[in-house]
Every structure is written in structure tokens, then in C-alpha cells.
Short mmCIF file of C-alpha atoms and ligand atoms in Angstrom, two decimals:
data_model
loop_
_atom_site.label_atom_id
_atom_site.label_comp_id
_atom_site.label_asym_id
_atom_site.label_seq_id
_atom_site.Cartn_x
_atom_site.Cartn_y
_atom_site.Cartn_z
CA UNK M 1 -27.55 0.03 -28.39
CA UNK M 2 -26.87 0.50 -31.51
CA UNK M 3 -24.02 2.06 -33.73
CA UNK M 4 -26.24 4.86 -35.00
CA UNK M 5 -27.36 5.22 -31.11
CA UNK M 6 -23.49 6.13 -29.93
CA UNK M 7 -22.65 7.87 -32.61
CA UNK M 8 -26.52 10.32 -32.77
CA UNK M 9 -24.43 13.12 -31.62
CA UNK M 10 -22.30 13.32 -34.30
CA UNK M 11 -24.96 14.65 -36.90
CA UNK M 12 -24.76 17.34 -38.54
CA UNK M 13 -21.18 18.77 -36.93
CA UNK M 14 -18.62 20.32 -38.14
CA UNK M 15 -15.61 18.41 -37.78
CA UNK M 16 -11.73 19.33 -38.88
CA UNK M 17 -10.09 16.38 -38.68
CA UNK M 18 -6.19 17.49 -38.50
CA UNK M 19 -3.72 15.23 -39.49
CA UNK M 20 -0.46 14.09 -38.23
CA UNK M 21 2.86 12.66 -39.05
CA UNK M 22 2.76 8.62 -38.16
CA UNK M 23 2.10 5.73 -39.69
CA UNK M 24 -1.06 5.21 -38.25
CA UNK M 25 -2.42 7.61 -40.33
CA UNK M 26 -3.75 5.54 -42.62
CA UNK M 27 -6.09 4.41 -39.75
CA UNK M 28 -7.43 8.12 -40.40
CA UNK M 29 -9.11 7.50 -43.69
CA UNK M 30 -11.38 4.86 -42.16
CA UNK M 31 -11.68 7.61 -39.22
CA UNK M 32 -13.18 9.73 -41.75
CA UNK M 33 -15.31 7.19 -43.21
CA UNK M 34 -17.42 6.20 -39.68
CA UNK M 35 -17.81 9.87 -39.35
CA UNK M 36 -19.67 10.86 -42.40
CA UNK M 37 -22.24 8.10 -41.79
CA UNK M 38 -22.62 9.05 -38.26
CA UNK M 39 -23.89 12.34 -40.13
CA UNK M 40 -20.75 15.16 -39.83
CA UNK M 41 -18.97 17.08 -42.38
CA UNK M 42 -15.62 16.53 -42.21
CA UNK M 43 -12.66 18.68 -43.17
CA UNK M 44 -9.21 17.38 -43.33
CA UNK M 45 -5.34 19.26 -43.01
CA UNK M 46 -2.90 17.79 -43.34
CA UNK M 47 0.54 18.27 -41.46
CA UNK M 48 4.33 18.07 -44.23
CA UNK M 49 4.78 14.80 -42.23
CA UNK M 50 1.03 13.32 -42.10
CA UNK M 51 1.82 13.57 -46.11
CA UNK M 52 4.51 11.19 -46.53
CA UNK M 53 2.20 8.19 -45.51
CA UNK M 54 -1.25 9.25 -46.76
CA UNK M 55 -1.84 11.50 -49.58
CA UNK M 56 -4.37 14.32 -49.44
CA UNK M 57 -6.20 13.04 -52.58
CA UNK M 58 -7.25 10.06 -50.82
CA UNK M 59 -8.96 12.07 -47.52
CA UNK M 60 -10.56 14.75 -50.41
CA UNK M 61 -12.12 11.43 -52.07
CA UNK M 62 -13.47 10.34 -48.80
CA UNK M 63 -14.19 13.83 -47.02
CA UNK M 64 -15.77 15.52 -50.35
CA UNK M 65 -14.06 18.53 -48.89
CA UNK M 66 -10.08 19.89 -50.66
CA UNK M 67 -7.81 18.56 -47.64
CA UNK M 68 -5.65 21.21 -46.39
CA UNK M 69 -2.25 21.54 -46.60
CA UNK M 70 -0.83 24.80 -46.06
CA UNK M 71 -1.53 27.82 -43.75
CA UNK M 72 -1.16 30.23 -47.06
CA UNK M 73 -4.29 29.07 -48.87
CA UNK M 74 -4.79 31.50 -52.30
CA UNK M 75 -8.02 30.76 -52.76
CA UNK M 76 -9.55 31.82 -49.58
CA UNK M 77 -11.12 35.04 -48.51
CA UNK M 78 -8.11 37.28 -47.51
CA UNK M 79 -5.95 34.15 -48.47
CA UNK M 80 -6.11 33.41 -44.73
CA UNK M 81 -7.57 29.09 -45.08
CA UNK M 82 -6.77 28.80 -41.24
CA UNK M 83 -8.77 31.03 -39.68
CA UNK M 84 -12.10 30.44 -41.79
CA UNK M 85 -11.39 26.77 -40.71
CA UNK M 86 -10.87 27.51 -37.57
CA UNK M 87 -14.00 29.50 -37.05
CA UNK M 88 -16.03 26.90 -38.89
CA UNK M 89 -15.64 23.98 -37.07
CA UNK M 90 -17.43 22.42 -34.40
CA UNK M 91 -15.66 20.62 -33.02
CA UNK M 92 -10.96 20.09 -33.72
CA UNK M 93 -9.74 16.30 -33.84
CA UNK M 94 -5.98 15.77 -33.80
CA UNK M 95 -5.49 11.35 -34.62
CA UNK M 96 -3.07 10.49 -34.90
CA UNK M 97 -1.93 12.55 -32.45
CA UNK M 98 2.29 12.31 -32.34
CA UNK M 99 4.64 13.43 -29.58
CA UNK M 100 5.65 16.13 -31.34
CA UNK M 101 2.40 17.40 -32.49
CA UNK M 102 1.41 17.09 -28.86
CA UNK M 103 4.55 18.78 -27.80
CA UNK M 104 3.77 22.17 -30.34
CA UNK M 105 0.18 22.01 -28.99
CA UNK M 106 1.24 22.11 -25.28
CA UNK M 107 3.74 24.93 -25.68
CA UNK M 108 0.89 27.13 -28.25
CA UNK M 109 3.26 26.57 -31.26
CA UNK M 110 1.63 27.84 -34.43
CA UNK M 111 4.24 26.58 -36.76
CA UNK M 112 2.36 25.00 -39.42
CA UNK M 113 -1.36 24.25 -40.88
CA UNK M 114 -2.18 21.89 -38.13
CA UNK M 115 -0.80 23.64 -35.25
CA UNK M 116 -2.35 27.48 -36.30
CA UNK M 117 -5.52 25.74 -36.76
CA UNK M 118 -5.28 24.43 -33.27
CA UNK M 119 -4.45 27.49 -31.91
CA UNK M 120 -6.77 29.69 -33.93
CA UNK M 121 -9.84 27.50 -33.30
CA UNK M 122 -12.37 28.35 -30.18
CA UNK M 123 -13.73 24.90 -30.63
CA UNK M 124 -13.36 21.76 -28.50
CA UNK M 125 -10.04 19.53 -29.20
CA UNK M 126 -10.00 15.95 -29.39
CA UNK M 127 -6.06 14.27 -29.21
CA UNK M 128 -5.54 10.95 -30.33
CA UNK M 129 -2.22 9.81 -29.79
CA UNK M 130 -0.36 7.21 -30.97
CA UNK M 131 3.58 6.86 -31.25
CA UNK M 132 5.88 4.77 -29.49
CA UNK M 133 5.27 3.07 -26.75
CA UNK M 134 8.73 5.45 -24.92
CA UNK M 135 8.03 8.03 -26.17
CA UNK M 136 4.87 7.92 -24.56
CA UNK M 137 6.19 7.21 -22.04
CA UNK M 138 8.42 9.26 -21.89
CA UNK M 139 7.80 12.21 -19.30
CA UNK M 140 8.05 15.28 -21.69
CA UNK M 141 5.33 13.27 -23.45
CA UNK M 142 3.64 12.69 -20.18
CA UNK M 143 4.09 16.23 -19.18
CA UNK M 144 2.54 18.23 -22.07
CA UNK M 145 -0.19 15.72 -22.38
CA UNK M 146 -1.09 16.92 -18.55
CA UNK M 147 -0.71 20.15 -19.98
CA UNK M 148 -3.36 19.53 -22.66
CA UNK M 149 -5.54 18.10 -20.08
CA UNK M 150 -5.61 21.07 -17.85
CA UNK M 151 -6.46 22.90 -20.88
CA UNK M 152 -10.05 20.77 -21.06
CA UNK M 153 -8.44 18.90 -24.43
CA UNK M 154 -10.45 15.22 -24.67
CA UNK M 155 -7.66 12.89 -24.84
CA UNK M 156 -9.12 9.24 -26.86
CA UNK M 157 -6.35 6.44 -26.52
CA UNK M 158 -3.37 5.27 -27.05
CA UNK M 159 -3.99 1.77 -26.97
CA UNK M 160 -1.67 -1.14 -25.53
CA UNK M 161 -0.57 -3.61 -28.38
CA UNK M 162 1.67 -4.69 -31.08
CA UNK M 163 3.44 -1.27 -32.34
CA UNK M 164 4.47 -0.96 -36.37
CA UNK M 165 8.28 -1.01 -35.24
CA UNK M 166 7.87 -4.52 -33.89
CA UNK M 167 7.81 -3.86 -30.06
CA UNK M 168 3.91 -4.21 -27.95
CA UNK M 169 3.15 -1.24 -25.59
CA UNK M 170 0.92 1.39 -24.69
CA UNK M 171 1.28 3.93 -27.73
CA UNK M 172 -1.41 2.86 -31.28
CA UNK M 173 -3.63 4.72 -31.88
CA UNK M 174 -7.31 4.00 -30.81
CA UNK M 175 -9.23 2.58 -33.26
CA UNK M 176 -12.13 4.41 -35.21
CA UNK M 177 -14.75 3.21 -33.35
CA UNK M 178 -13.45 4.15 -30.43
CA UNK M 179 -12.05 7.84 -31.49
CA UNK M 180 -16.08 8.21 -32.84
CA UNK M 181 -17.57 6.69 -30.07
CA UNK M 182 -15.39 9.00 -27.87
CA UNK M 183 -16.77 12.30 -29.56
CA UNK M 184 -20.01 10.94 -29.95
CA UNK M 185 -20.02 11.33 -25.52
CA UNK M 186 -17.72 14.15 -25.75
CA UNK M 187 -19.03 17.35 -23.94
CA UNK M 188 -20.03 20.12 -26.44
CA UNK M 189 -21.61 16.90 -28.61
CA UNK M 190 -25.21 16.55 -28.07
CA UNK M 191 -24.89 15.91 -24.14
CA UNK M 192 -28.19 13.63 -22.97
CA UNK M 193 -29.60 13.68 -19.57
CA UNK M 194 -28.54 15.60 -16.89
CA UNK M 195 -24.97 16.83 -16.47
CA UNK M 196 -23.38 17.36 -13.29
CA UNK M 197 -20.28 15.69 -13.23
CA UNK M 198 -19.22 18.67 -16.27
CA UNK M 199 -16.87 20.25 -15.82
CA UNK M 200 -14.48 17.34 -13.54
CA UNK M 201 -12.27 15.17 -14.35
CA UNK M 202 -12.55 11.45 -13.02
CA UNK M 203 -9.88 8.92 -13.04
CA UNK M 204 -11.31 5.52 -12.82
CA UNK M 205 -9.55 2.51 -12.49
CA UNK M 206 -10.81 -1.02 -13.77
CA UNK M 207 -9.65 -4.65 -14.35
CA UNK M 208 -7.96 -7.09 -12.84
CA UNK M 209 -3.62 -7.30 -12.62
CA UNK M 210 -2.16 -9.51 -13.71
CA UNK M 211 2.16 -9.54 -12.34
CA UNK M 212 4.07 -12.28 -14.55
CA UNK M 213 6.21 -14.12 -12.89
CA UNK M 214 7.89 -15.62 -15.70
CA UNK M 215 7.37 -15.27 -19.25
CA UNK M 216 4.55 -17.41 -19.86
CA UNK M 217 3.23 -17.77 -16.01
CA UNK M 218 0.72 -14.80 -14.17
CA UNK M 219 -0.46 -14.50 -10.78
CA UNK M 220 -3.68 -12.77 -12.10
CA UNK M 221 -7.51 -13.02 -10.72
CA UNK M 222 -11.10 -12.88 -11.70
CA UNK M 223 -12.15 -9.75 -12.77
CA UNK M 224 -13.74 -8.50 -15.84
CA UNK M 225 -13.50 -5.02 -16.10
CA UNK M 226 -17.39 -4.79 -15.33
CA UNK M 227 -18.01 -3.01 -12.56
CA UNK M 228 -15.23 -0.08 -13.62
CA UNK M 229 -16.33 0.27 -16.78
CA UNK M 230 -20.09 0.41 -16.39
CA UNK M 231 -18.87 3.48 -13.79
CA UNK M 232 -16.38 5.12 -16.31
CA UNK M 233 -19.52 5.11 -19.14
CA UNK M 234 -21.97 5.73 -15.95
CA UNK M 235 -19.35 9.25 -15.51
CA UNK M 236 -19.20 10.76 -18.91
CA UNK M 237 -22.56 10.37 -19.96
CA UNK M 238 -23.24 12.85 -16.77
CA UNK M 239 -20.46 15.28 -18.58
CA UNK M 240 -16.82 13.99 -16.47
CA UNK M 241 -13.90 13.94 -18.54
CA UNK M 242 -13.04 10.20 -17.72
CA UNK M 243 -9.69 8.43 -18.01
CA UNK M 244 -10.15 5.01 -17.37
CA UNK M 245 -7.08 3.15 -15.94
CA UNK M 246 -7.62 -0.52 -17.85
CA UNK M 247 -6.15 -3.87 -16.17
CA UNK M 248 -6.64 -6.23 -19.57
CA UNK M 249 -10.37 -7.32 -19.79
CA UNK M 250 -11.72 -7.93 -23.16
CA UNK M 251 -14.52 -4.80 -23.22
CA UNK M 252 -14.95 -2.10 -25.47
CA UNK M 253 -14.11 1.41 -23.79
CA UNK M 254 -17.40 3.21 -23.51
CA UNK M 255 -18.15 6.57 -25.49
CA UNK M 256 -16.00 10.01 -24.33
CA UNK M 257 -14.01 8.26 -22.15
CA UNK M 258 -10.34 8.17 -22.83
CA UNK M 259 -8.43 4.66 -21.78
CA UNK M 260 -4.98 3.47 -20.76
CA UNK M 261 -4.45 0.18 -20.74
CA UNK M 262 -1.44 -1.19 -18.42
CA UNK M 263 -1.33 -4.92 -17.01
CA UNK M 264 0.62 -5.14 -13.76
CA UNK M 265 0.53 -3.03 -10.77
CA UNK M 266 3.34 -0.98 -11.15
CA UNK M 267 2.23 -0.27 -14.60
CA UNK M 268 -1.99 0.64 -13.30
CA UNK M 269 0.03 3.25 -10.66
CA UNK M 270 2.13 5.01 -13.08
CA UNK M 271 -1.46 5.55 -15.30
CA UNK M 272 -3.23 6.71 -12.42
CA UNK M 273 -0.42 9.08 -11.38
CA UNK M 274 -0.06 10.23 -15.04
CA UNK M 275 -4.05 11.51 -15.16
CA UNK M 276 -3.88 13.49 -11.83
CA UNK M 277 -4.36 15.97 -10.74
CA UNK M 278 -8.22 14.68 -10.81
CA UNK M 279 -11.38 16.00 -8.96
CA UNK M 280 -12.70 12.56 -8.14
CA UNK M 281 -10.60 9.71 -7.68
CA UNK M 282 -13.04 5.55 -8.35
CA UNK M 283 -10.74 2.67 -7.65
CA UNK M 284 -12.07 -0.21 -9.06
CA UNK M 285 -9.64 -2.56 -10.36
CA UNK M 286 -8.58 -5.44 -8.40
CA UNK M 287 -5.43 -4.19 -7.83
CA UNK M 288 -2.70 -7.33 -7.09
CA UNK M 289 -1.44 -6.86 -3.57
CA UNK M 290 2.39 -8.50 -4.20
CA UNK M 291 4.09 -9.01 -7.04
CA UNK M 292 7.48 -11.44 -7.53
CA UNK M 293 11.08 -9.63 -6.09
CA UNK M 294 12.49 -10.62 -9.22
CA UNK M 295 11.23 -10.78 -12.93
CA UNK M 296 12.24 -14.21 -14.06
CA UNK M 297 13.90 -14.21 -17.74
CA UNK M 298 12.89 -17.98 -18.69
CA UNK M 299 10.04 -20.30 -17.51
CA UNK M 300 10.86 -21.84 -14.86
CA UNK M 301 11.47 -25.28 -15.28
CA UNK M 302 9.69 -28.01 -12.71
CA UNK M 303 12.49 -29.36 -11.31
CA UNK M 304 10.63 -29.84 -7.41
CA UNK M 305 8.22 -31.58 -5.98
CA UNK M 306 6.83 -27.99 -4.49
CA UNK M 307 7.65 -23.90 -4.86
CA UNK M 308 7.72 -21.37 -3.41
CA UNK M 309 7.54 -18.58 -4.85
CA UNK M 310 8.64 -14.93 -3.05
CA UNK M 311 6.69 -11.83 -3.44
CA UNK M 312 6.80 -8.37 -2.40
CA UNK M 313 4.03 -6.31 -2.06
CA UNK M 314 2.15 -3.91 -4.33
CA UNK M 315 1.87 0.88 -3.79
CA UNK M 316 -1.42 0.67 -2.81
CA UNK M 317 -2.95 2.91 -5.62
CA UNK M 318 -5.60 3.82 -3.80
CA UNK M 319 -4.63 5.13 -0.75
CA UNK M 320 -1.46 7.06 -2.23
CA UNK M 321 -3.81 8.86 -4.38
CA UNK M 322 -5.87 9.67 -1.16
CA UNK M 323 -2.64 11.22 0.85
CA UNK M 324 -1.43 12.83 -1.96
CA UNK M 325 -0.97 16.70 -1.41
CA UNK M 326 -2.77 17.76 -4.33
CA UNK M 327 -6.47 16.66 -3.05
CA UNK M 328 -8.68 15.51 -5.17
CA UNK M 329 -12.61 16.75 -4.93
CA UNK M 330 -14.01 12.42 -3.66
CA UNK M 331 -11.42 8.80 -3.23
CA UNK M 332 -13.73 6.02 -3.77
CA UNK M 333 -12.24 3.35 -2.99
CA UNK M 334 -13.78 -0.61 -3.67
CA UNK M 335 -13.76 -4.10 -1.18
CA UNK M 336 -13.90 -7.23 -2.34
CA UNK M 337 -14.35 -9.57 0.66
CA UNK M 338 -16.13 -12.90 0.88
CA UNK M 339 -16.47 -12.13 4.71
CA UNK M 340 -17.76 -9.89 7.37
CA UNK M 341 -17.66 -7.67 4.76
CA UNK M 342 -18.67 -4.38 6.22
CA UNK M 343 -16.84 -4.44 9.27
CA UNK M 344 -13.84 -5.16 7.16
CA UNK M 345 -15.03 -2.24 4.50
CA UNK M 346 -14.82 0.14 7.39
CA UNK M 347 -11.63 -0.03 8.46
CA UNK M 348 -10.29 0.30 4.93
CA UNK M 349 -12.53 3.43 4.97
CA UNK M 350 -10.11 4.28 7.52
CA UNK M 351 -7.13 2.99 6.90
CA UNK M 352 -6.78 4.36 3.37
CA UNK M 353 -8.58 7.93 4.66
CA UNK M 354 -11.18 7.53 1.89
CA UNK M 355 -14.41 9.73 1.74
CA UNK M 356 -16.22 6.35 0.16
CA UNK M 357 -15.87 3.05 -0.04
CA UNK M 358 -17.77 0.88 -2.25
CA UNK M 359 -17.82 -3.09 -0.18
CA UNK M 360 -19.09 -5.93 -2.76
CA UNK M 361 -19.59 -9.67 -1.88
CA UNK M 362 -17.25 -11.59 -4.16
CA UNK M 363 -16.65 -15.53 -4.53
CA UNK M 364 -20.24 -15.82 -4.88
CA UNK M 365 -22.46 -16.80 -8.24
CA UNK M 366 -24.37 -13.74 -9.58
CA UNK M 367 -22.27 -11.14 -8.14
CA UNK M 368 -18.74 -9.99 -7.41
CA UNK M 369 -16.71 -10.95 -9.62
CA UNK M 370 -17.19 -11.03 -13.69
CA UNK M 371 -21.79 -11.33 -13.80
CA UNK M 372 -23.51 -8.91 -14.89
CA UNK M 373 -24.62 -8.47 -11.87
CA UNK M 374 -24.07 -7.06 -8.59
CA UNK M 375 -25.25 -5.82 -5.13
CA UNK M 376 -22.93 -3.36 -2.85
CA UNK M 377 -22.89 -1.44 0.16
CA UNK M 378 -21.16 1.68 -0.11
CA UNK M 379 -19.98 3.32 3.45
CA UNK M 380 -19.04 7.10 3.75
CA UNK M 381 -17.79 8.37 7.34
CA UNK M 382 -21.58 8.54 9.49
CA UNK M 383 -23.59 7.39 6.32
CA UNK M 384 -24.10 4.09 4.25
CA UNK M 385 -26.68 2.91 1.82
CA UNK M 386 -27.19 -0.37 0.42
CA UNK M 387 -27.53 -1.10 -3.21
CA UNK M 388 -29.81 -4.08 -4.02
CA UNK M 389 -29.06 -6.51 -7.16
CA UNK M 390 -29.18 -5.28 -10.19
CA UNK M 391 -27.06 -5.20 -14.05
CA UNK M 392 -23.83 -3.06 -12.70
CA UNK M 393 -24.75 -0.61 -15.17
CA UNK M 394 -28.23 0.51 -13.54
CA UNK M 395 -25.84 0.17 -10.29
CA UNK M 396 -23.15 2.47 -11.26
CA UNK M 397 -25.98 4.92 -12.47
CA UNK M 398 -26.72 5.19 -9.00
CA UNK M 399 -23.32 4.93 -7.34
CA UNK M 400 -23.03 8.29 -9.09
CA UNK M 401 -25.55 9.55 -7.82
CA UNK M 402 -24.26 9.22 -4.50
CA UNK M 403 -20.78 10.51 -5.48
CA UNK M 404 -22.85 13.50 -6.55
CA UNK M 405 -24.56 14.29 -3.33
CA UNK M 406 -21.76 12.96 -1.19
CA UNK M 407 -19.54 15.60 -3.44
CA UNK M 408 -21.99 18.14 -2.59
CA UNK M 409 -22.72 17.66 1.12
O1 PMT Y 1 -14.71 -6.12 -12.98
P1 PMT Y 1 -15.72 -7.08 -12.62
O2 PMT Y 1 -15.76 -8.69 -12.83
O3 PMT Y 1 -16.79 -6.50 -12.54
O4 PMT Y 1 -16.37 -7.13 -10.65
C1 PMT Y 1 -15.86 -5.71 -9.65
C2 PMT Y 1 -15.18 -5.59 -8.29
C3 PMT Y 1 -15.66 -7.01 -7.50
C4 PMT Y 1 -13.31 -6.31 -9.18
C5 PMT Y 1 -15.10 -4.71 -8.24
O5 PMT Y 1 -16.35 -4.64 -7.81
C6 PMT Y 1 -14.77 -4.21 -6.29
O6 PMT Y 1 -15.11 -4.48 -5.82
N1 PMT Y 1 -13.35 -3.73 -6.71
C7 PMT Y 1 -11.91 -4.00 -5.97
C8 PMT Y 1 -11.40 -4.92 -5.74
C9 PMT Y 1 -10.51 -4.89 -4.83
O7 PMT Y 1 -9.46 -5.38 -5.33
O8 PMT Y 1 -10.76 -4.59 -2.68
P2 PMT Y 1 -9.91 -4.79 -2.05
O9 PMT Y 1 -10.32 -4.98 -1.08
O10 PMT Y 1 -8.40 -5.54 -2.73
O11 PMT Y 1 -8.89 -3.13 -2.80
C10 PMT Y 1 -9.20 -2.43 -1.32
C11 PMT Y 1 -9.14 -1.06 -2.08
O12 PMT Y 1 -7.68 -0.75 -2.64
C12 PMT Y 1 -10.25 -1.34 -4.41
O13 PMT Y 1 -10.27 -0.39 -3.93
C13 PMT Y 1 -8.29 -1.59 -4.60
O14 PMT Y 1 -8.43 -1.16 -6.33
C14 PMT Y 1 -7.17 -1.00 -3.95
N2 PMT Y 1 -5.97 -1.20 -4.27
C15 PMT Y 1 -5.85 -2.43 -3.76
C16 PMT Y 1 -4.46 -3.49 -3.69
C17 PMT Y 1 -2.99 -2.21 -4.29
N3 PMT Y 1 -2.22 -2.83 -4.73
N4 PMT Y 1 -3.63 -0.65 -4.88
C18 PMT Y 1 -5.33 -0.68 -4.60
O15 PMT Y 1 -5.67 0.82 -5.12
#
């Protein structure tokens, strides 16, 4: 699909970009450029903090509109420029959304132009968080995130990786092209095809997990994330709000999907539970069953002929999601098996108390891990359906068809 196709839903849209006060504010300049390239009209409002990083004039040059920086605009009708602007927007985007800005949005404060605009508008809101990884993972920020999500706010990112302060972790602003793609697929912006998942929150896990043995080695597996990413893309296309919890993979974030990058099974567990409550959970990730008992700070030396690893079980994310008291409408697991596929899959369906399990054979050429195509069979309490070999993108669409059927069964 070309970039123009992906973002054509933005053509003619009136987008209000609210820029928060973080170092990532400079990336918002590129975001304005890309949104305009996609055919949107863009107006920009900045917090006082944002103006410490980038000048209003830079945004004005790129957007073609005066950048708004104050609540009290004497040039606007009735000096209430913020109300006009809040009414004008088809969608409001906050990027970067700092921890402070997220907290003020979650609590409905209106103590500056940006928070007032967000409170005064009836347009859908998208936020792209960016902050230090410890601030992102803090219980207060995660609670604010859950509040915003529950209110229907679309969340894009943050991505995992090096941060400005020299540390690394989840907290990087999603790349401008990811934000544009997410907006293009955002509910309310020119939806295409059936919207039979509209209004539903779906959490999808994808990819492998890496369990670090020491600073240079890890236990991993061959999952590429292709299956889980295809499912997330398909669900978003059909109107769902999708959070994709991704292990270490090299895939672009599907349009309209909020992505949370993780490395280990423990991190995937925490990210999945932070994304709840949800209506549907789809566990397509190949989560490590075991992890080293103790993290080793220094490289393990080659001192003897053999090496025994002391491993302990990881939390079973899928079983815990299915068992939690805030019941989901549907919990879907995957089973990767090399033999006795149907028997093992049905056992997992029962043992983990799932609504649906999708079994696939792994360890074969042209299917399972890494391949672009797959074949699979879905099992539920009193039924099953086979999906013949096909590209994972098509299988994802067919699986979503089945999920919609099971929701309505
Ligand atoms: O990523 P690709 O290269 O596209 O490959 C796709 C796939 C083969 C990885 C995918 O189709 C698949 O089968 N995913 C599940 C792989 C797996 O871990 O299967 P399992 O049988 O070990 O686990 C059963 C279920 O429990 C899975 O839904 C898994 O996400 C979940 N689980 C497992 C262990 C654990 N600690 N927590 C879990 O949630």
C-alpha cells in the first residue's frame, strides 16, 4: 500500500495539534508537515513548556496558520479563540503528551490553552505520549492512561528505545509517520469496510519475548510478530480500538493501532494488564514459558564443559486474563504445536478457560513462525473451523470474522 493510500482518510480533515512541553516537541514539526502532505488542514496550539523547545513561528511556517499560545486571543470573535478553535477541529491530537499533560487531561483541568481546548471540544482526541520511561511506567501515569482510554481517547505509542536523557525504555514519541497512519485509521476518520468491532477495546499480543540470561545473551523464539500484527491491523480496520503489545520484532505499527513495545514475558504481562479493561484479548504472542531465576549482571564466563540454567516459570498471561474478575467478552488464545495439534489445543482451551483457541503447526516450512503464510484451526467448546493455507493478513481477516460471529453467538 502506498503512503498516499494509507493516509487518504485524512484528506480534508481539520486537525488541531496540541504540542506539549517535552524534548520530542521538535518531532511535532515533522508531524505537521506529514499531516499537510496527507491533505489535512492543521492548526497548532502550544503549551508554555512546548515553547521552551520549539518556537510558535516554526509551527506557523509549516501549518500556514497563526500558532495559538494563549487562552485570551483578542483577535478572535468575542476574544474566545479557544472555543472557536475547539469547534473548528474534526480531531484533536496531543503530541507529545507529557506525563503532566496526561494527568491534567485525565482530571479534566482547564488551566491553560491546550487543556481548555481538549475540554471544550467534542471532537475525538488522540494522544501520543512521550516521557522518561520511569514516568511512563509509574502507577499514576498508567492510571491516567487507563482513564483516558476508558473515555475513548486513542493512544499512539509510546515506542520503546533510547530516550533523550541517555536511558532506554518505553517513552519515545511514536514516529510522525506512525502517528499519521494511526490517525488515518482512527475511528471517525473515513472508515472503510464493515465497522463490526466499533466501540470495542481489543488487546492483542504479538511476537516473541526475550528472557535475558546475562547482558549479552537471551532465550528467545522464532516468532516474527506477523500473525499478531495482521490481527491487530484487521481489528483496527473494522473499528476496534486496538492496543498491540509487541515483543521484539521488526514490523511497522499498523494504522490506527496503539503499540506498546516490550522485551520479556514479565514486561508483556505488565503491559497487557495495563491495557485492560478490554472487551477482547487475543494472545498471538509466543511468550517464553521459562525465565532465568536471577538476572546475571555480568557476562557468564566459559569456565566448565557444561552449563545448567536455573529457570523458573513465567506468568501465564493468557490464563490470568481469562481468570480475572472483570470478565472480557472474548478471550482468544493461540496454540503452537509440532504434533497432536488438535488434542493439545483443546486441552489448552479447557485448562486456560478460553472462549476460542487457534491452533497452528510450527516447525514446518511455509507456515507457523516467520513465514508470511499459515494454516490454522480454531476450536471452541462445541465447534471448530479450519482455515486453509493463506497469507497471514487474509487469515487475520477470516479470524476476525469468526470472532465477530462468536461475540454474537
Ligand atoms: O509471529 P509469527 O512468526 O507470525 O508466528 C505466529 C505464531 C506461530 C507465533 C502464532 O500463530 C502462535 O501460535 N502464537 C502462540 C505461540 C505460543 O506461545 O503458543 P503456546 O502454545 O506456547 O501458548 C499458548 C497460549 O498461551 C498462547 O496464546 C500464548 O500467547 C499464551 N501464553 C503462553 C505462555 C505464557 N507465559 N503466557 C501466555 O500468555
